[in-house]
Amino acid sequence: MKRVGVLALQGDFEAHGKALERSGAAPVFVRSAADLDGLDGLVIPGGESTTMLKLLREEGLMEPVHEFGLRHPIFGTCAGAILLAAEVSRPAQESFGLMDIGVERNGYGRQIDSRVTTFAAEPEFETRTQPGAVEAVFIRAPIIRRVGARARVLARYQGDPVLVEQGPHLAATFHPELTADTRVHQLFLKKLE
Ligand code: GLN
């Protein structure tokens, strides 16, 4: 069974732990650099990316997580996707730059900032997992404004990319850990094989 870290400084790390268990992996909550030892991959959960950055710095985790990402897959959801991006706007802030994407924080605006919806993913997503529409929860989600040449869009919602991969890494602007559908986590776990 794959041992997958879940960054547990802030945000909905518990729900990711449960989603990983439902997907057949063993979650390990990561709160210090030593916790990364021997893990096959890492999930950076949703939450508040500015707070997560502050805690990452305070715990001396910025460099260890970046280093981990150079050698292992990382899956970032929502705030986690913001941390994986190359550029962050509104407002700009530091990020790991492990994925060639540009994100705008809270990009869906205040009026319609959170919703539960269903959309069709790219055919490739269904081929690599199982067919069926994706049920998605968006909570003050970022919009992926730029997808670089090395990154690939696996799902769009209202025309904007919401699930993107680049080599070993995966970023979702929605929260697959909050629905019963385990396909997005399973897609990530395949990257650890
Ligand atoms: N709006 C949050 C941020 O900018 C992300 C929201 C989430 O992770 N659900 O960090």
Tab-separated table of N, CA and C in Angstrom, residues 33-180:
chain	number	residue	atom	x	y	z
A	33	ALA	N	9.491	18.338	8.554
A	33	ALA	CA	10.289	17.804	7.437
A	33	ALA	C	10.535	16.305	7.612
A	34	ALA	N	10.739	15.870	8.866
A	34	ALA	CA	11.030	14.446	9.114
A	34	ALA	C	9.858	13.559	8.691
A	35	ASP	N	8.639	14.108	8.753
A	35	ASP	CA	7.453	13.316	8.380
A	35	ASP	C	7.444	12.944	6.895
A	36	LEU	N	8.252	13.647	6.090
A	36	LEU	CA	8.263	13.374	4.640
A	36	LEU	C	9.083	12.123	4.297
A	37	ASP	N	9.899	11.684	5.250
A	37	ASP	CA	10.791	10.540	4.989
A	37	ASP	C	10.019	9.307	4.561
A	38	GLY	N	10.401	8.744	3.451
A	38	GLY	CA	9.858	7.459	3.011
A	38	GLY	C	8.481	7.521	2.383
A	39	LEU	N	7.937	8.734	2.169
A	39	LEU	CA	6.605	8.817	1.561
A	39	LEU	C	6.699	8.671	0.038
A	40	ASP	N	5.618	8.144	-0.548
A	40	ASP	CA	5.573	7.951	-2.006
A	40	ASP	C	5.051	9.187	-2.730
A	41	GLY	N	4.281	10.018	-2.042
A	41	GLY	CA	3.712	11.217	-2.651
A	41	GLY	C	3.177	12.096	-1.539
A	42	LEU	N	2.676	13.267	-1.939
A	42	LEU	CA	2.184	14.228	-0.943
A	42	LEU	C	0.942	14.932	-1.485
A	43	VAL	N	-0.028	15.141	-0.599
A	43	VAL	CA	-1.208	15.949	-0.930
A	43	VAL	C	-1.100	17.269	-0.171
A	44	ILE	N	-1.280	18.376	-0.893
A	44	ILE	CA	-1.398	19.681	-0.232
A	44	ILE	C	-2.876	20.045	-0.311
A	45	PRO	N	-3.565	20.114	0.834
A	45	PRO	CA	-5.027	20.243	0.828
A	45	PRO	C	-5.513	21.652	0.555
A	46	GLY	N	-6.822	21.798	0.524
A	46	GLY	CA	-7.436	23.104	0.455
A	46	GLY	C	-7.418	23.743	1.835
A	47	GLY	N	-7.651	25.012	1.847
A	47	GLY	CA	-7.630	25.767	3.105
A	47	GLY	C	-7.441	27.215	2.748
A	48	GLU	N	-6.468	27.842	3.367
A	48	GLU	CA	-6.181	29.248	3.062
A	48	GLU	C	-4.691	29.316	2.758
A	49	SER	N	-4.385	29.604	1.493
A	49	SER	CA	-3.002	29.444	1.041
A	49	SER	C	-2.036	30.409	1.738
A	50	THR	N	-2.498	31.609	2.073
A	50	THR	CA	-1.605	32.568	2.746
A	50	THR	C	-1.243	32.059	4.141
A	51	THR	N	-2.233	31.520	4.855
A	51	THR	CA	-1.983	30.962	6.185
A	51	THR	C	-1.075	29.733	6.076
A	52	MET	N	-1.353	28.900	5.051
A	52	MET	CA	-0.533	27.700	4.881
A	52	MET	C	0.930	28.071	4.610
A	53	LEU	N	1.126	29.128	3.793
A	53	LEU	CA	2.486	29.596	3.492
A	53	LEU	C	3.193	30.054	4.763
A	54	LYS	N	2.451	30.799	5.584
A	54	LYS	CA	3.029	31.319	6.833
A	54	LYS	C	3.489	30.147	7.711
A	55	LEU	N	2.616	29.121	7.818
A	55	LEU	CA	2.941	27.967	8.669
A	55	LEU	C	4.076	27.138	8.055
A	56	LEU	N	4.086	27.020	6.724
A	56	LEU	CA	5.181	26.296	6.045
A	56	LEU	C	6.523	26.960	6.361
A	57	ARG	N	6.515	28.291	6.328
A	57	ARG	CA	7.762	29.025	6.630
A	57	ARG	C	8.145	28.818	8.087
A	58	GLU	N	7.153	28.962	8.986
A	58	GLU	CA	7.448	28.824	10.430
A	58	GLU	C	7.980	27.440	10.777
A	59	GLU	N	7.481	26.413	10.093
A	59	GLU	CA	7.913	25.037	10.381
A	59	GLU	C	9.167	24.655	9.595
A	60	GLY	N	9.713	25.603	8.815
A	60	GLY	CA	10.904	25.302	8.007
A	60	GLY	C	10.619	24.261	6.941
A	61	LEU	N	9.392	24.270	6.400
A	61	LEU	CA	8.980	23.237	5.444
A	61	LEU	C	9.046	23.675	3.979
A	62	MET	N	9.334	24.953	3.711
A	62	MET	CA	9.309	25.415	2.314
A	62	MET	C	10.305	24.622	1.463
A	63	GLU	N	11.551	24.592	1.882
A	63	GLU	CA	12.589	23.912	1.105
A	63	GLU	C	12.361	22.393	1.075
A	64	PRO	N	12.065	21.745	2.228
A	64	PRO	CA	11.834	20.286	2.194
A	64	PRO	C	10.668	19.883	1.285
A	65	VAL	N	9.571	20.643	1.268
A	65	VAL	CA	8.432	20.274	0.404
A	65	VAL	C	8.816	20.485	-1.061
A	66	HIS	N	9.517	21.591	-1.359
A	66	HIS	CA	9.960	21.829	-2.738
A	66	HIS	C	10.880	20.695	-3.202
A	67	GLU	N	11.833	20.342	-2.369
A	67	GLU	CA	12.765	19.238	-2.679
A	67	GLU	C	12.003	17.931	-2.901
A	68	PHE	N	11.031	17.675	-2.031
A	68	PHE	CA	10.220	16.454	-2.149
A	68	PHE	C	9.536	16.428	-3.518
A	69	GLY	N	9.023	17.597	-3.930
A	69	GLY	CA	8.308	17.690	-5.199
A	69	GLY	C	9.201	17.522	-6.418
A	70	LEU	N	10.502	17.713	-6.254
A	70	LEU	CA	11.420	17.489	-7.381
A	70	LEU	C	11.622	15.995	-7.610
A	71	ARG	N	11.296	15.179	-6.603
A	71	ARG	CA	11.548	13.731	-6.706
A	71	ARG	C	10.283	12.883	-6.635
A	72	HIS	N	9.157	13.455	-6.152
A	72	HIS	CA	7.932	12.671	-5.934
A	72	HIS	C	6.705	13.453	-6.392
A	73	PRO	N	5.610	12.733	-6.682
A	73	PRO	CA	4.367	13.399	-7.074
A	73	PRO	C	3.730	14.201	-5.929
A	74	ILE	N	3.181	15.351	-6.288
A	74	ILE	CA	2.392	16.143	-5.337
A	74	ILE	C	1.041	16.443	-5.978
A	75	PHE	N	-0.008	16.319	-5.175
A	75	PHE	CA	-1.379	16.628	-5.597
A	75	PHE	C	-1.856	17.809	-4.764
A	76	GLY	N	-2.145	18.930	-5.416
A	76	GLY	CA	-2.615	20.113	-4.704
A	76	GLY	C	-4.070	20.386	-5.039
A	77	THR	N	-4.907	20.554	-4.005
A	77	THR	CA	-6.307	20.913	-4.246
A	77	THR	C	-6.549	22.314	-3.714
A	78	CYS	N	-7.140	23.141	-4.555
A	78	CYS	CA	-7.556	24.490	-4.196
A	78	CYS	C	-6.377	25.309	-3.631
A	79	ALA	N	-6.290	25.558	-2.345
A	79	ALA	CA	-5.127	26.266	-1.813
A	79	ALA	C	-3.841	25.520	-2.180
A	80	GLY	N	-3.913	24.178	-2.207
A	80	GLY	CA	-2.748	23.363	-2.592
A	80	GLY	C	-2.348	23.597	-4.039
A	81	ALA	N	-3.340	23.791	-4.911
A	81	ALA	CA	-3.056	24.096	-6.322
A	81	ALA	C	-2.382	25.463	-6.434
A	82	ILE	N	-2.833	26.397	-5.597
A	82	ILE	CA	-2.228	27.745	-5.586
A	82	ILE	C	-0.747	27.627	-5.204
A	83	LEU	N	-0.453	26.766	-4.214
A	83	LEU	CA	0.934	26.619	-3.760
A	83	LEU	C	1.809	25.922	-4.800
A	84	LEU	N	1.222	25.080	-5.655
A	84	LEU	CA	2.021	24.373	-6.673
A	84	LEU	C	2.343	25.258	-7.882
A	85	ALA	N	1.551	26.316	-8.080
A	85	ALA	CA	1.625	27.107	-9.316
A	85	ALA	C	2.947	27.852	-9.484
A	86	ALA	N	3.193	28.251	-10.742
A	86	ALA	CA	4.374	29.078	-11.037
A	86	ALA	C	4.094	30.544	-10.714
A	87	GLU	N	2.854	30.986	-11.009
A	87	GLU	CA	2.497	32.383	-10.673
A	87	GLU	C	1.158	32.422	-9.960
A	88	VAL	N	1.074	33.316	-8.980
A	88	VAL	CA	-0.156	33.520	-8.214
A	88	VAL	C	-0.501	35.011	-8.287
A	89	SER	N	-1.771	35.298	-8.559
A	89	SER	CA	-2.179	36.706	-8.607
A	89	SER	C	-3.389	36.951	-7.717
A	90	ARG	N	-3.624	38.229	-7.430
A	90	ARG	CA	-4.789	38.729	-6.658
A	90	ARG	C	-4.925	38.154	-5.258
A	91	PRO	N	-4.028	38.438	-4.357
A	91	PRO	CA	-2.758	39.113	-4.610
A	91	PRO	C	-1.648	38.114	-4.930
A	92	ALA	N	-0.544	38.631	-5.447
A	92	ALA	CA	0.614	37.779	-5.732
A	92	ALA	C	1.174	37.243	-4.416
A	93	GLN	N	1.663	36.017	-4.431
A	93	GLN	CA	2.347	35.484	-3.245
A	93	GLN	C	3.301	34.384	-3.679
A	94	GLU	N	4.174	34.014	-2.761
A	94	GLU	CA	5.176	32.981	-3.034
A	94	GLU	C	4.505	31.634	-3.302
A	95	SER	N	5.116	30.809	-4.124
A	95	SER	CA	4.591	29.467	-4.374
A	95	SER	C	5.754	28.566	-4.763
A	96	PHE	N	5.485	27.239	-4.810
A	96	PHE	CA	6.563	26.287	-5.079
A	96	PHE	C	6.989	26.273	-6.544
A	97	GLY	N	6.120	26.713	-7.448
A	97	GLY	CA	6.492	26.740	-8.862
A	97	GLY	C	6.771	25.359	-9.439
A	98	LEU	N	6.159	24.335	-8.887
A	98	LEU	CA	6.395	22.973	-9.398
A	98	LEU	C	5.548	22.673	-10.634
A	99	MET	N	4.514	23.490	-10.874
A	99	MET	CA	3.688	23.303	-12.072
A	99	MET	C	3.651	24.599	-12.872
A	100	ASP	N	3.711	24.448	-14.193
A	100	ASP	CA	3.756	25.606	-15.088
A	100	ASP	C	2.340	26.127	-15.342
A	101	ILE	N	1.719	26.615	-14.275
A	101	ILE	CA	0.379	27.193	-14.384
A	101	ILE	C	0.354	28.535	-13.643
A	102	GLY	N	-0.538	29.407	-14.097
A	102	GLY	CA	-0.746	30.679	-13.412
A	102	GLY	C	-2.150	30.693	-12.824
A	103	VAL	N	-2.298	31.025	-11.549
A	103	VAL	CA	-3.619	30.998	-10.921
A	103	VAL	C	-3.991	32.352	-10.338
A	104	GLU	N	-5.285	32.630	-10.389
A	104	GLU	CA	-5.826	33.841	-9.768
A	104	GLU	C	-6.633	33.399	-8.569
A	105	ARG	N	-6.280	33.881	-7.398
A	105	ARG	CA	-6.976	33.465	-6.173
A	105	ARG	C	-8.409	33.975	-6.159
A	106	ASN	N	-9.294	33.177	-5.566
A	106	ASN	CA	-10.719	33.554	-5.444
A	106	ASN	C	-11.278	34.043	-6.785
A	107	GLY	N	-10.863	33.369	-7.860
A	107	GLY	CA	-11.130	33.854	-9.211
A	107	GLY	C	-12.589	33.843	-9.610
A	108	TYR	N	-13.442	33.118	-8.870
A	108	TYR	CA	-14.857	33.075	-9.237
A	108	TYR	C	-15.661	34.201	-8.594
A	109	GLY	N	-14.985	35.038	-7.802
A	109	GLY	CA	-15.660	36.210	-7.243
A	109	GLY	C	-16.457	35.894	-5.991
A	110	ARG	N	-16.960	36.929	-5.374
A	110	ARG	CA	-17.621	36.785	-4.067
A	110	ARG	C	-19.057	36.314	-4.155
A	111	GLN	N	-19.775	36.731	-5.220
A	111	GLN	CA	-21.194	36.391	-5.305
A	111	GLN	C	-21.411	34.893	-5.466
A	112	ILE	N	-20.580	34.276	-6.285
A	112	ILE	CA	-20.766	32.854	-6.573
A	112	ILE	C	-19.478	32.114	-6.224
A	113	ASP	N	-18.966	32.388	-5.020
A	113	ASP	CA	-17.634	31.868	-4.731
A	113	ASP	C	-17.609	30.404	-4.312
A	114	SER	N	-18.750	29.837	-3.892
A	114	SER	CA	-18.745	28.426	-3.503
A	114	SER	C	-19.964	27.740	-4.104
A	115	ARG	N	-19.790	26.548	-4.613
A	115	ARG	CA	-20.904	25.819	-5.222
A	115	ARG	C	-20.568	24.340	-5.357
A	116	VAL	N	-21.631	23.539	-5.479
A	116	VAL	CA	-21.480	22.123	-5.803
A	116	VAL	C	-22.057	21.955	-7.193
A	117	THR	N	-21.320	21.331	-8.090
A	117	THR	CA	-21.756	21.261	-9.469
A	117	THR	C	-21.315	19.936	-10.100
A	118	THR	N	-21.760	19.723	-11.314
A	118	THR	CA	-21.361	18.531	-12.047
A	118	THR	C	-20.861	18.954	-13.413
A	119	PHE	N	-19.798	18.339	-13.896
A	119	PHE	CA	-19.322	18.663	-15.243
A	119	PHE	C	-18.701	17.433	-15.878
A	120	ALA	N	-18.563	17.489	-17.188
A	120	ALA	CA	-17.924	16.408	-17.930
A	120	ALA	C	-16.435	16.709	-18.030
A	121	ALA	N	-15.598	15.732	-17.696
A	121	ALA	CA	-14.152	15.915	-17.814
A	121	ALA	C	-13.717	15.615	-19.242
A	122	GLU	N	-12.461	15.886	-19.553
A	122	GLU	CA	-11.916	15.526	-20.865
A	122	GLU	C	-12.016	14.004	-21.009
A	123	PRO	N	-12.194	13.509	-22.252
A	123	PRO	CA	-12.313	12.062	-22.455
A	123	PRO	C	-11.133	11.287	-21.844
A	124	GLU	N	-9.955	11.910	-21.873
A	124	GLU	CA	-8.782	11.209	-21.338
A	124	GLU	C	-8.918	10.899	-19.846
A	125	PHE	N	-9.569	11.801	-19.119
A	125	PHE	CA	-9.767	11.554	-17.686
A	125	PHE	C	-10.602	10.292	-17.481
A	126	GLU	N	-11.657	10.164	-18.275
A	126	GLU	CA	-12.538	8.993	-18.146
A	126	GLU	C	-11.825	7.726	-18.594
A	127	THR	N	-11.004	7.841	-19.643
A	127	THR	CA	-10.264	6.671	-20.129
A	127	THR	C	-9.305	6.160	-19.055
A	128	ARG	N	-8.661	7.116	-18.365
A	128	ARG	CA	-7.663	6.714	-17.363
A	128	ARG	C	-8.296	6.357	-16.021
A	129	THR	N	-9.582	6.679	-15.849
A	129	THR	CA	-10.256	6.300	-14.595
A	129	THR	C	-11.472	5.450	-14.960
A	130	GLN	N	-12.658	6.034	-14.831
A	130	GLN	CA	-13.901	5.369	-15.245
A	130	GLN	C	-14.827	6.441	-15.808
A	131	PRO	N	-15.740	6.047	-16.688
A	131	PRO	CA	-16.650	7.030	-17.271
A	131	PRO	C	-17.592	7.627	-16.224
A	132	GLY	N	-18.113	8.797	-16.545
A	132	GLY	CA	-19.098	9.423	-15.662
A	132	GLY	C	-18.744	10.861	-15.371
A	133	ALA	N	-19.773	11.686	-15.212
A	133	ALA	CA	-19.559	13.100	-14.912
A	133	ALA	C	-18.881	13.246	-13.546
A	134	VAL	N	-18.195	14.357	-13.375
A	134	VAL	CA	-17.501	14.635	-12.121
A	134	VAL	C	-18.378	15.562	-11.283
A	135	GLU	N	-18.621	15.153	-10.029
A	135	GLU	CA	-19.320	16.040	-9.108
A	135	GLU	C	-18.235	16.840	-8.383
A	136	ALA	N	-18.363	18.163	-8.390
A	136	ALA	CA	-17.271	18.959	-7.834
A	136	ALA	C	-17.773	20.012	-6.855
A	137	VAL	N	-17.001	20.180	-5.789
A	137	VAL	CA	-17.276	21.215	-4.791
A	137	VAL	C	-16.226	22.306	-4.972
A	138	PHE	N	-16.674	23.532	-5.210
A	138	PHE	CA	-15.758	24.676	-5.303
A	138	PHE	C	-15.970	25.538	-4.067
A	139	ILE	N	-14.891	25.878	-3.367
A	139	ILE	CA	-14.980	26.742	-2.185
A	139	ILE	C	-13.958	27.865	-2.341
A	140	ARG	N	-14.456	29.061	-2.631
A	140	ARG	CA	-13.552	30.202	-2.857
A	140	ARG	C	-12.352	29.771	-3.699
A	141	ALA	N	-12.695	29.148	-4.819
A	141	ALA	CA	-11.686	28.494	-5.641
A	141	ALA	C	-10.875	29.484	-6.472
A	142	PRO	N	-9.621	29.123	-6.748
A	142	PRO	CA	-8.841	29.908	-7.704
A	142	PRO	C	-9.249	29.540	-9.129
A	143	ILE	N	-8.977	30.431	-10.081
A	143	ILE	CA	-9.123	30.088	-11.499
A	143	ILE	C	-7.718	29.908	-12.076
A	144	ILE	N	-7.560	28.843	-12.829
A	144	ILE	CA	-6.283	28.624	-13.522
A	144	ILE	C	-6.324	29.464	-14.796
A	145	ARG	N	-5.553	30.541	-14.832
A	145	ARG	CA	-5.589	31.499	-15.939
A	145	ARG	C	-4.598	31.148	-17.043
A	146	ARG	N	-3.519	30.459	-16.690
A	146	ARG	CA	-2.513	30.121	-17.698
A	146	ARG	C	-2.083	28.675	-17.509
A	147	VAL	N	-2.045	27.922	-18.604
A	147	VAL	CA	-1.535	26.547	-18.571
A	147	VAL	C	-0.356	26.501	-19.529
A	148	GLY	N	0.850	26.284	-19.001
A	148	GLY	CA	2.058	26.272	-19.823
A	148	GLY	C	2.129	25.036	-20.710
A	149	ALA	N	3.100	25.044	-21.593
A	149	ALA	CA	3.223	23.982	-22.602
A	149	ALA	C	3.445	22.609	-21.975
A	150	ARG	N	4.057	22.565	-20.801
A	150	ARG	CA	4.363	21.255	-20.199
A	150	ARG	C	3.200	20.699	-19.366
A	151	ALA	N	2.176	21.525	-19.160
A	151	ALA	CA	1.027	21.085	-18.351
A	151	ALA	C	-0.123	20.689	-19.264
A	152	ARG	N	-0.998	19.826	-18.750
A	152	ARG	CA	-2.100	19.318	-19.571
A	152	ARG	C	-3.420	19.406	-18.803
A	153	VAL	N	-4.450	19.897	-19.480
A	153	VAL	CA	-5.767	20.062	-18.853
A	153	VAL	C	-6.536	18.746	-18.930
A	154	LEU	N	-7.006	18.249	-17.785
A	154	LEU	CA	-7.783	17.005	-17.737
A	154	LEU	C	-9.270	17.254	-17.528
A	155	ALA	N	-9.639	18.449	-17.052
A	155	ALA	CA	-11.058	18.774	-16.895
A	155	ALA	C	-11.216	20.286	-16.910
A	156	ARG	N	-12.349	20.718	-17.478
A	156	ARG	CA	-12.695	22.132	-17.484
A	156	ARG	C	-14.086	22.295	-16.904
A	157	TYR	N	-14.332	23.458	-16.326
A	157	TYR	CA	-15.670	23.825	-15.871
A	157	TYR	C	-15.920	25.237	-16.378
A	158	GLN	N	-16.999	25.430	-17.105
A	158	GLN	CA	-17.323	26.723	-17.731
A	158	GLN	C	-16.142	27.238	-18.550
A	159	GLY	N	-15.433	26.316	-19.194
A	159	GLY	CA	-14.329	26.702	-20.076
A	159	GLY	C	-12.980	26.864	-19.397
A	160	ASP	N	-12.973	27.009	-18.070
A	160	ASP	CA	-11.701	27.190	-17.374
A	160	ASP	C	-11.143	25.853	-16.891
A	161	PRO	N	-9.823	25.669	-16.973
A	161	PRO	CA	-9.228	24.422	-16.481
A	161	PRO	C	-9.471	24.274	-14.972
A	162	VAL	N	-9.881	23.094	-14.530
A	162	VAL	CA	-10.079	22.852	-13.089
A	162	VAL	C	-9.283	21.646	-12.595
A	163	LEU	N	-8.743	20.852	-13.538
A	163	LEU	CA	-7.888	19.717	-13.175
A	163	LEU	C	-6.762	19.676	-14.203
A	164	VAL	N	-5.527	19.840	-13.722
A	164	VAL	CA	-4.365	19.948	-14.618
A	164	VAL	C	-3.272	19.047	-14.083
A	165	GLU	N	-2.540	18.384	-15.010
A	165	GLU	CA	-1.395	17.589	-14.566
A	165	GLU	C	-0.143	18.064	-15.283
A	166	GLN	N	0.962	17.824	-14.632
A	166	GLN	CA	2.251	18.071	-15.273
A	166	GLN	C	3.212	17.023	-14.750
A	167	GLY	N	3.546	16.063	-15.594
A	167	GLY	CA	4.407	14.959	-15.159
A	167	GLY	C	3.813	14.311	-13.922
A	168	PRO	N	4.559	14.285	-12.818
A	168	PRO	CA	4.078	13.597	-11.617
A	168	PRO	C	3.032	14.391	-10.824
A	169	HIS	N	2.860	15.650	-11.130
A	169	HIS	CA	2.027	16.511	-10.285
A	169	HIS	C	0.625	16.711	-10.841
A	170	LEU	N	-0.302	16.960	-9.900
A	170	LEU	CA	-1.704	17.121	-10.253
A	170	LEU	C	-2.269	18.292	-9.441
A	171	ALA	N	-3.068	19.129	-10.086
A	171	ALA	CA	-3.686	20.260	-9.382
A	171	ALA	C	-5.169	20.310	-9.718
A	172	ALA	N	-6.007	20.430	-8.674
A	172	ALA	CA	-7.455	20.574	-8.854
A	172	ALA	C	-7.894	21.839	-8.136
A	173	THR	N	-8.747	22.645	-8.792
A	173	THR	CA	-9.246	23.841	-8.104
A	173	THR	C	-10.486	23.511	-7.284
A	174	PHE	N	-11.021	22.282	-7.469
A	174	PHE	CA	-12.178	21.859	-6.666
A	174	PHE	C	-11.697	20.891	-5.575
A	175	HIS	N	-12.658	20.318	-4.847
A	175	HIS	CA	-12.319	19.491	-3.675
A	175	HIS	C	-12.792	18.041	-3.849
A	176	PRO	N	-12.020	17.198	-4.534
A	176	PRO	CA	-12.452	15.811	-4.736
A	176	PRO	C	-12.521	15.021	-3.424
A	177	GLU	N	-11.867	15.527	-2.379
A	177	GLU	CA	-11.900	14.827	-1.079
A	177	GLU	C	-13.261	14.978	-0.396
A	178	LEU	N	-14.103	15.895	-0.905
A	178	LEU	CA	-15.401	16.132	-0.258
A	178	LEU	C	-16.557	15.417	-0.947
A	179	THR	N	-16.268	14.620	-1.975
A	179	THR	CA	-17.320	13.840	-2.637
A	179	THR	C	-16.957	12.360	-2.555
A	180	ALA	N	-17.948	11.502	-2.819
A	180	ALA	CA	-17.718	10.054	-2.686
A	180	ALA	C	-16.888	9.496	-3.845
